[in-house]
Amino acid sequence: MMLVDLLACAHSLVHPGKGILAADESTTTADKRLEQFGIKSSVEMRRKERDLFLATPDIEKYLSGVILYQETLTQKSKSGKYFPKLLWEKGIVPGIKVDEGTEPMADNPDELITNGLIGLEDRVAKYHKESHTGFAKWRAVIRIDGDRLPTAQALVENAKRLATYAKCVQETGMVPVVEPEVLLEGKHSRARARAVIETTMKAVIAALEDQSLDMSGVVVKTAMALSGNKSGRKDTPEEVAEDTVTALVNSIPKGLAGVVFLSGGQTPDQATENLRAIAHYAAKAGAPWPMTFSYARALQEEALEVWRGKEENVDAARDIYMSRLEKVFNAARGA
Ligand code: 5MM
């Protein structure tokens, strides 16, 4: 893919209202999610789960891209087509998760560092060449604990790795989706989440600039600014919108291709209503880049609950999935 294609791909991913389905749960996470809904996991059951979400007719009305896990690249839909091909034929860009998960940091085991730089260049080139992926995602995980965490060391080291991966992906001709996730877990206030998102994003942008990335071909994936899930506080969508957009406007330069949100453990309704309020506030505040969704749980969990791994439930599960996609699509447009 030439640079011009890369930029076109970055812009198509954040096409107004359309968003990205994050179907890139690693095997361990995918198994945990299936088991949560009473589904016995196996390679074939994970393939059926991916088929449920990727082969639903008309998802291209709402989705610009889907992030896949490596196992899914070489699996086929019920129709006999490889999943990346199926998506391209629908006009949806297939992407790939290229990080290899997190481990505790050597100097501070309470914080996490993301692995996957070893052999990255070869893996990225292979995914692009053999599976025709158009973008690649790397997730760093940032924990909040009062004023103690995150440490500057965790922010700088994770930002450096995000920038190194992003450079490698861009040089291969794919769009990097750069995800520093600030976790919802904890007793912290929404103000603290906002400050940490802003500081984290500043560290990431500085690292990307150090690597001379073409920012117009970069998509950033972020959490929303929310009170911690053990804070006892429930934020209104307007509060979330103001703090989230302010943190991002203060840290992300004009010229970036776009910003996408993860759902991070919010209910599907919360993730929808908060996104709608963000779209309204962003328009009012004049945020300089498009913003949309890149949800995993908030798009899939209602359908998994209905599906429960059974063929006879596929149609009903797809109905509820399409209904959620439509709600989130409208919310992203502020409608
Ligand atoms: C934060 O997780 C990302 C978005 O998902 P939610 O909308 O559910 O928060 C998601 O893309 C995540 O990176 C993948 O599911 C991979 O997660 P694991 O834990 O398997 O690396």
Short mmCIF file of C-alpha atoms and ligand atoms in Angstrom, two decimals:
data_model
loop_
_atom_site.label_atom_id
_atom_site.label_comp_id
_atom_site.label_asym_id
_atom_site.label_seq_id
_atom_site.Cartn_x
_atom_site.Cartn_y
_atom_site.Cartn_z
CA MET A 1 0.00 0.00 0.00
CA MET A 2 1.44 3.41 -0.95
CA LEU A 3 1.42 6.33 1.48
CA VAL A 4 -1.57 7.87 -0.29
CA ASP A 5 -3.53 4.65 0.33
CA LEU A 6 -2.45 4.70 3.93
CA LEU A 7 -3.85 8.20 4.40
CA ALA A 8 -7.07 7.26 2.58
CA CYS A 9 -7.36 4.23 4.84
CA ALA A 10 -6.82 6.36 7.99
CA HIS A 11 -9.56 8.75 6.89
CA SER A 12 -11.96 5.96 5.96
CA LEU A 13 -11.57 4.43 9.44
CA VAL A 14 -12.93 7.58 11.07
CA HIS A 15 -15.57 8.25 8.43
CA PRO A 16 -18.30 10.32 10.18
CA GLY A 17 -20.47 8.06 12.30
CA LYS A 18 -18.93 4.80 11.19
CA GLY A 19 -16.60 3.11 13.64
CA ILE A 20 -14.44 0.13 14.39
CA LEU A 21 -15.43 -3.19 15.94
CA ALA A 22 -12.66 -4.43 18.22
CA ALA A 23 -12.88 -8.19 17.71
CA ASP A 24 -9.23 -8.69 18.64
CA GLU A 25 -9.56 -10.40 22.00
CA SER A 26 -6.55 -12.66 22.47
CA THR A 27 -7.32 -16.35 22.94
CA THR A 28 -7.25 -16.06 26.76
CA THR A 29 -9.60 -13.06 26.82
CA ALA A 30 -11.91 -14.54 24.16
CA ASP A 31 -12.19 -17.77 26.16
CA LYS A 32 -12.94 -15.86 29.36
CA ARG A 33 -15.68 -13.85 27.63
CA LEU A 34 -17.25 -16.98 26.11
CA GLU A 35 -17.19 -18.78 29.45
CA GLN A 36 -18.85 -15.75 31.08
CA PHE A 37 -21.87 -16.51 28.85
CA GLY A 38 -21.83 -20.24 29.55
CA ILE A 39 -20.15 -21.09 26.21
CA LYS A 40 -17.52 -23.84 26.20
CA SER A 41 -14.54 -22.46 24.35
CA SER A 42 -12.53 -24.08 21.55
CA VAL A 43 -10.84 -22.95 18.32
CA GLU A 44 -14.05 -23.78 16.43
CA MET A 45 -16.25 -21.95 18.95
CA ARG A 46 -14.06 -18.84 18.63
CA ARG A 47 -14.43 -19.11 14.83
CA LYS A 48 -18.20 -19.30 15.21
CA GLU A 49 -18.13 -16.29 17.51
CA ARG A 50 -16.14 -14.27 14.94
CA ASP A 51 -18.55 -15.43 12.22
CA LEU A 52 -21.48 -14.23 14.31
CA PHE A 53 -20.10 -10.67 14.34
CA LEU A 54 -18.25 -10.43 11.02
CA ALA A 55 -20.67 -12.16 8.65
CA THR A 56 -23.81 -10.33 9.81
CA PRO A 57 -25.39 -8.78 6.70
CA ASP A 58 -25.21 -4.97 6.40
CA ILE A 59 -22.66 -4.28 9.16
CA GLU A 60 -20.85 -2.10 6.60
CA LYS A 61 -23.57 0.53 7.14
CA TYR A 62 -22.04 1.14 10.58
CA LEU A 63 -18.50 -0.24 10.53
CA SER A 64 -15.45 1.18 8.74
CA GLY A 65 -13.00 -1.33 10.21
CA VAL A 66 -12.66 -4.43 12.37
CA ILE A 67 -9.62 -5.23 14.52
CA LEU A 68 -8.84 -8.93 14.31
CA TYR A 69 -6.69 -11.29 16.37
CA GLN A 70 -4.06 -13.35 14.54
CA GLU A 71 -6.03 -16.60 14.92
CA THR A 72 -8.95 -15.06 12.98
CA LEU A 73 -6.81 -14.07 9.97
CA THR A 74 -6.50 -17.68 8.88
CA GLN A 75 -10.02 -18.78 9.79
CA LYS A 76 -12.91 -18.91 7.37
CA SER A 77 -16.46 -17.67 7.61
CA LYS A 78 -19.34 -20.14 7.18
CA SER A 79 -19.44 -18.89 3.56
CA GLY A 80 -15.95 -20.40 3.02
CA LYS A 81 -14.20 -17.03 2.73
CA TYR A 82 -11.27 -16.00 4.88
CA PHE A 83 -12.45 -13.35 7.34
CA PRO A 84 -10.17 -10.53 6.02
CA LYS A 85 -11.46 -11.16 2.46
CA LEU A 86 -15.06 -11.22 3.67
CA LEU A 87 -14.53 -7.82 5.30
CA TRP A 88 -12.81 -6.26 2.27
CA GLU A 89 -15.71 -7.42 0.10
CA LYS A 90 -18.09 -5.56 2.40
CA GLY A 91 -15.93 -2.42 2.15
CA ILE A 92 -14.71 -2.81 5.74
CA VAL A 93 -10.97 -2.52 6.43
CA PRO A 94 -9.56 -5.48 8.38
CA GLY A 95 -6.95 -4.58 10.98
CA ILE A 96 -4.77 -6.65 13.27
CA LYS A 97 -3.74 -6.48 16.93
CA VAL A 98 0.06 -6.70 16.90
CA ASP A 99 0.98 -6.31 20.56
CA GLU A 100 1.58 -9.48 22.52
CA GLY A 101 -0.08 -8.48 25.77
CA THR A 102 1.24 -6.98 28.98
CA GLU A 103 3.52 -7.98 31.85
CA PRO A 104 4.39 -6.28 35.15
CA MET A 105 7.20 -3.75 34.84
CA ALA A 106 10.52 -4.93 36.24
CA ASP A 107 11.03 -1.94 38.58
CA ASN A 108 7.40 -1.52 39.55
CA PRO A 109 5.29 -4.69 39.33
CA ASP A 110 2.08 -2.70 40.00
CA GLU A 111 2.36 -1.23 36.51
CA LEU A 112 2.22 -2.89 33.13
CA ILE A 113 4.38 -2.77 30.04
CA THR A 114 3.24 -4.09 26.67
CA ASN A 115 5.35 -6.64 24.80
CA GLY A 116 5.63 -7.43 21.10
CA LEU A 117 8.48 -5.40 19.62
CA ILE A 118 10.67 -8.47 19.03
CA GLY A 119 10.01 -9.74 15.50
CA LEU A 120 7.36 -7.03 14.97
CA GLU A 121 8.64 -5.91 11.57
CA ASP A 122 8.35 -9.41 10.11
CA ARG A 123 4.91 -10.05 11.63
CA VAL A 124 3.54 -6.72 10.43
CA ALA A 125 4.88 -7.27 6.88
CA LYS A 126 3.38 -10.78 6.83
CA TYR A 127 -0.08 -9.64 7.99
CA HIS A 128 -0.07 -6.85 5.40
CA LYS A 129 1.16 -9.04 2.54
CA GLU A 130 -0.69 -12.28 3.21
CA SER A 131 -3.92 -11.12 4.89
CA HIS A 132 -4.09 -7.61 3.36
CA THR A 133 -4.66 -5.92 6.70
CA GLY A 134 -4.94 -2.13 6.38
CA PHE A 135 -4.19 -1.11 9.96
CA ALA A 136 -2.60 -2.44 13.11
CA LYS A 137 -3.32 -1.82 16.78
CA TRP A 138 -1.12 -1.85 19.89
CA ARG A 139 -2.57 -1.45 23.38
CA ALA A 140 -0.70 -0.08 26.38
CA VAL A 141 -2.39 -0.29 29.78
CA ILE A 142 -2.12 2.55 32.31
CA ARG A 143 -3.31 2.05 35.89
CA ILE A 144 -4.45 4.82 38.21
CA ASP A 145 -3.91 4.53 41.97
CA GLY A 146 -4.41 7.87 43.72
CA ASP A 147 -1.38 10.07 43.08
CA ARG A 148 0.94 7.03 43.21
CA LEU A 149 0.17 5.58 39.76
CA PRO A 150 0.85 6.00 36.95
CA THR A 151 4.56 6.76 37.39
CA ALA A 152 6.41 8.85 34.83
CA GLN A 153 8.54 5.80 34.06
CA ALA A 154 5.52 3.69 33.06
CA LEU A 155 4.15 6.49 30.87
CA VAL A 156 7.45 7.16 29.11
CA GLU A 157 8.32 3.48 28.53
CA ASN A 158 4.84 2.60 27.22
CA ALA A 159 4.81 5.73 25.02
CA LYS A 160 8.21 4.81 23.54
CA ARG A 161 7.01 1.32 22.65
CA LEU A 162 3.79 2.68 21.14
CA ALA A 163 5.83 5.04 18.96
CA THR A 164 8.28 2.32 17.91
CA TYR A 165 5.41 0.04 16.86
CA ALA A 166 3.60 2.92 15.11
CA LYS A 167 6.68 3.80 13.09
CA CYS A 168 7.15 0.19 12.00
CA VAL A 169 3.48 -0.09 10.98
CA GLN A 170 3.51 3.17 9.03
CA GLU A 171 6.70 2.19 7.21
CA THR A 172 4.99 -1.04 6.14
CA GLY A 173 2.16 1.02 4.64
CA MET A 174 -0.49 0.39 7.28
CA VAL A 175 -2.31 2.75 9.65
CA PRO A 176 -1.23 2.57 13.30
CA VAL A 177 -4.09 2.66 15.80
CA VAL A 178 -2.26 3.76 18.92
CA GLU A 179 -4.06 2.75 22.12
CA PRO A 180 -2.88 3.88 25.54
CA GLU A 181 -5.80 2.65 27.67
CA VAL A 182 -6.20 4.42 31.01
CA LEU A 183 -8.11 1.86 33.07
CA LEU A 184 -11.48 2.50 34.67
CA GLU A 185 -10.60 0.27 37.64
CA GLY A 186 -10.10 2.12 40.92
CA LYS A 187 -11.45 4.66 43.40
CA HIS A 188 -10.18 7.71 41.52
CA SER A 189 -12.27 10.74 40.58
CA ARG A 190 -13.22 11.72 37.04
CA ALA A 191 -10.91 14.76 37.41
CA ARG A 192 -8.01 12.40 38.11
CA ALA A 193 -8.91 10.27 35.07
CA ARG A 194 -9.02 13.39 32.92
CA ALA A 195 -5.58 14.52 34.17
CA VAL A 196 -4.07 11.07 33.60
CA ILE A 197 -5.54 10.79 30.08
CA GLU A 198 -4.10 14.21 29.26
CA THR A 199 -0.64 13.42 30.66
CA THR A 200 -0.59 9.99 29.00
CA MET A 201 -1.62 11.39 25.64
CA LYS A 202 1.03 14.14 25.85
CA ALA A 203 3.71 11.50 26.48
CA VAL A 204 2.44 9.40 23.55
CA ILE A 205 2.26 12.35 21.14
CA ALA A 206 5.80 13.45 22.12
CA ALA A 207 7.09 9.93 21.45
CA LEU A 208 5.28 9.78 18.07
CA GLU A 209 6.78 13.15 17.12
CA ASP A 210 10.25 11.93 18.15
CA GLN A 211 9.84 9.07 15.66
CA SER A 212 8.77 11.55 12.92
CA LEU A 213 5.46 9.77 12.32
CA ASP A 214 3.18 11.24 9.67
CA MET A 215 0.45 12.28 12.12
CA SER A 216 -2.17 12.57 9.39
CA GLY A 217 -1.96 8.78 9.05
CA VAL A 218 -2.26 8.00 12.78
CA VAL A 219 -5.45 7.10 14.69
CA VAL A 220 -5.42 7.29 18.50
CA LYS A 221 -7.62 5.02 20.61
CA THR A 222 -8.46 6.19 24.12
CA ALA A 223 -10.64 5.63 27.16
CA MET A 224 -13.18 8.27 28.18
CA ALA A 225 -12.62 10.33 31.35
CA LEU A 226 -14.79 8.51 33.90
CA SER A 227 -14.80 8.21 37.69
CA GLY A 228 -13.19 4.94 38.80
CA ASN A 229 -15.49 1.93 39.04
CA LYS A 230 -14.91 1.78 42.84
CA SER A 231 -15.44 5.52 43.42
CA GLY A 232 -19.16 5.18 44.12
CA ARG A 233 -19.73 8.04 41.64
CA LYS A 234 -21.82 7.82 38.45
CA ASP A 235 -20.92 10.53 35.94
CA THR A 236 -23.46 12.15 33.67
CA PRO A 237 -22.76 11.94 29.92
CA GLU A 238 -22.28 15.73 29.86
CA GLU A 239 -19.60 15.53 32.58
CA VAL A 240 -17.83 12.71 30.76
CA ALA A 241 -17.99 14.59 27.48
CA GLU A 242 -16.56 17.83 28.84
CA ASP A 243 -13.66 16.17 30.66
CA THR A 244 -12.86 13.73 27.86
CA VAL A 245 -12.87 16.28 25.04
CA THR A 246 -10.92 18.81 27.12
CA ALA A 247 -8.21 16.26 27.97
CA LEU A 248 -7.86 15.28 24.31
CA VAL A 249 -7.93 18.83 22.91
CA ASN A 250 -5.20 19.77 25.42
CA SER A 251 -2.95 16.91 24.36
CA ILE A 252 -3.57 15.84 20.74
CA PRO A 253 -2.45 18.13 17.91
CA LYS A 254 -4.56 19.22 14.99
CA GLY A 255 -3.78 17.14 11.92
CA LEU A 256 -4.08 13.69 13.49
CA ALA A 257 -6.34 11.41 11.37
CA GLY A 258 -8.79 10.81 14.19
CA VAL A 259 -9.63 9.63 17.69
CA VAL A 260 -11.57 6.47 18.53
CA PHE A 261 -12.92 5.39 21.91
CA LEU A 262 -12.80 2.04 23.68
CA SER A 263 -15.74 1.13 25.90
CA GLY A 264 -13.54 -0.01 28.78
CA GLY A 265 -16.13 -1.86 30.86
CA GLN A 266 -19.00 0.63 30.48
CA THR A 267 -22.41 -0.89 29.82
CA PRO A 268 -23.52 -0.73 26.17
CA ASP A 269 -26.00 2.04 27.07
CA GLN A 270 -23.38 4.10 28.94
CA ALA A 271 -20.88 3.73 26.10
CA THR A 272 -23.59 4.88 23.68
CA GLU A 273 -24.86 7.86 25.68
CA ASN A 274 -21.39 9.06 26.63
CA LEU A 275 -20.34 8.91 22.97
CA ARG A 276 -23.37 10.97 21.93
CA ALA A 277 -22.55 13.63 24.55
CA ILE A 278 -18.92 13.62 23.37
CA ALA A 279 -20.04 14.21 19.77
CA HIS A 280 -22.15 17.18 20.91
CA TYR A 281 -19.45 18.68 23.11
CA ALA A 282 -16.74 18.15 20.47
CA ALA A 283 -18.80 20.07 17.90
CA LYS A 284 -19.30 22.91 20.39
CA ALA A 285 -15.63 22.96 21.44
CA GLY A 286 -14.39 22.73 17.84
CA ALA A 287 -12.33 19.56 18.35
CA PRO A 288 -10.04 19.44 15.28
CA TRP A 289 -10.22 15.71 14.44
CA PRO A 290 -13.08 13.25 13.79
CA MET A 291 -14.06 11.03 16.73
CA THR A 292 -15.88 7.70 16.72
CA PHE A 293 -16.09 4.32 18.45
CA SER A 294 -13.82 1.28 18.54
CA TYR A 295 -15.71 -0.89 21.03
CA ALA A 296 -15.34 -4.57 21.86
CA ARG A 297 -17.53 -5.36 24.87
CA ALA A 298 -20.15 -2.62 24.35
CA LEU A 299 -20.90 -3.93 20.85
CA GLN A 300 -20.70 -7.65 21.52
CA GLU A 301 -21.88 -8.49 25.01
CA GLU A 302 -25.65 -8.20 24.46
CA ALA A 303 -25.40 -10.47 21.40
CA LEU A 304 -23.24 -13.04 23.25
CA GLU A 305 -25.84 -13.19 26.00
CA VAL A 306 -28.53 -14.09 23.42
CA TRP A 307 -26.32 -16.37 21.28
CA ARG A 308 -24.87 -18.59 24.04
CA GLY A 309 -22.99 -20.58 21.38
CA LYS A 310 -26.15 -22.02 19.79
CA GLU A 311 -26.86 -22.03 16.04
CA GLU A 312 -30.59 -21.54 16.62
CA ASN A 313 -29.86 -18.21 18.40
CA VAL A 314 -27.70 -16.67 15.63
CA ASP A 315 -30.48 -14.60 14.03
CA ALA A 316 -31.72 -13.19 17.34
CA ALA A 317 -28.14 -12.41 18.43
CA ARG A 318 -27.46 -10.64 15.14
CA ASP A 319 -30.64 -8.58 15.53
CA ILE A 320 -29.54 -7.24 18.90
CA TYR A 321 -25.99 -6.64 17.60
CA MET A 322 -27.32 -4.65 14.61
CA SER A 323 -29.59 -2.67 16.87
CA ARG A 324 -26.62 -1.74 19.11
CA LEU A 325 -24.48 -0.87 16.06
CA GLU A 326 -27.19 1.48 14.81
CA LYS A 327 -27.50 3.16 18.24
CA VAL A 328 -23.73 3.65 18.53
CA PHE A 329 -23.46 4.85 14.91
CA ASN A 330 -26.16 7.48 15.56
CA ALA A 331 -24.50 8.48 18.84
CA ALA A 332 -21.15 9.00 17.09
CA ARG A 333 -22.90 11.43 14.72
CA GLY A 334 -24.53 13.21 17.66
CA ALA A 335 -27.96 12.15 16.39
C1 5MM B 1 -9.53 -2.11 25.93
O1 5MM B 1 -9.75 -3.12 25.07
C2 5MM B 1 -10.00 -2.78 23.70
C3 5MM B 1 -11.38 -2.23 23.52
O2 5MM B 1 -12.31 -3.10 24.13
P1 5MM B 1 -13.50 -2.55 25.05
O3 5MM B 1 -14.35 -1.68 24.16
O4 5MM B 1 -14.19 -3.80 25.49
O5 5MM B 1 -12.87 -1.79 26.18
C4 5MM B 1 -9.81 -4.06 22.88
O6 5MM B 1 -9.49 -3.75 21.54
C5 5MM B 1 -8.73 -4.91 23.48
O7 5MM B 1 -7.49 -4.31 23.23
C6 5MM B 1 -8.80 -6.29 22.83
O8 5MM B 1 -10.03 -6.86 23.15
C7 5MM B 1 -7.65 -7.21 23.22
O9 5MM B 1 -7.65 -7.40 24.59
P2 5MM B 1 -6.68 -8.52 25.26
O10 5MM B 1 -6.98 -8.37 26.73
O11 5MM B 1 -7.11 -9.84 24.73
O12 5MM B 1 -5.28 -8.16 24.90
#
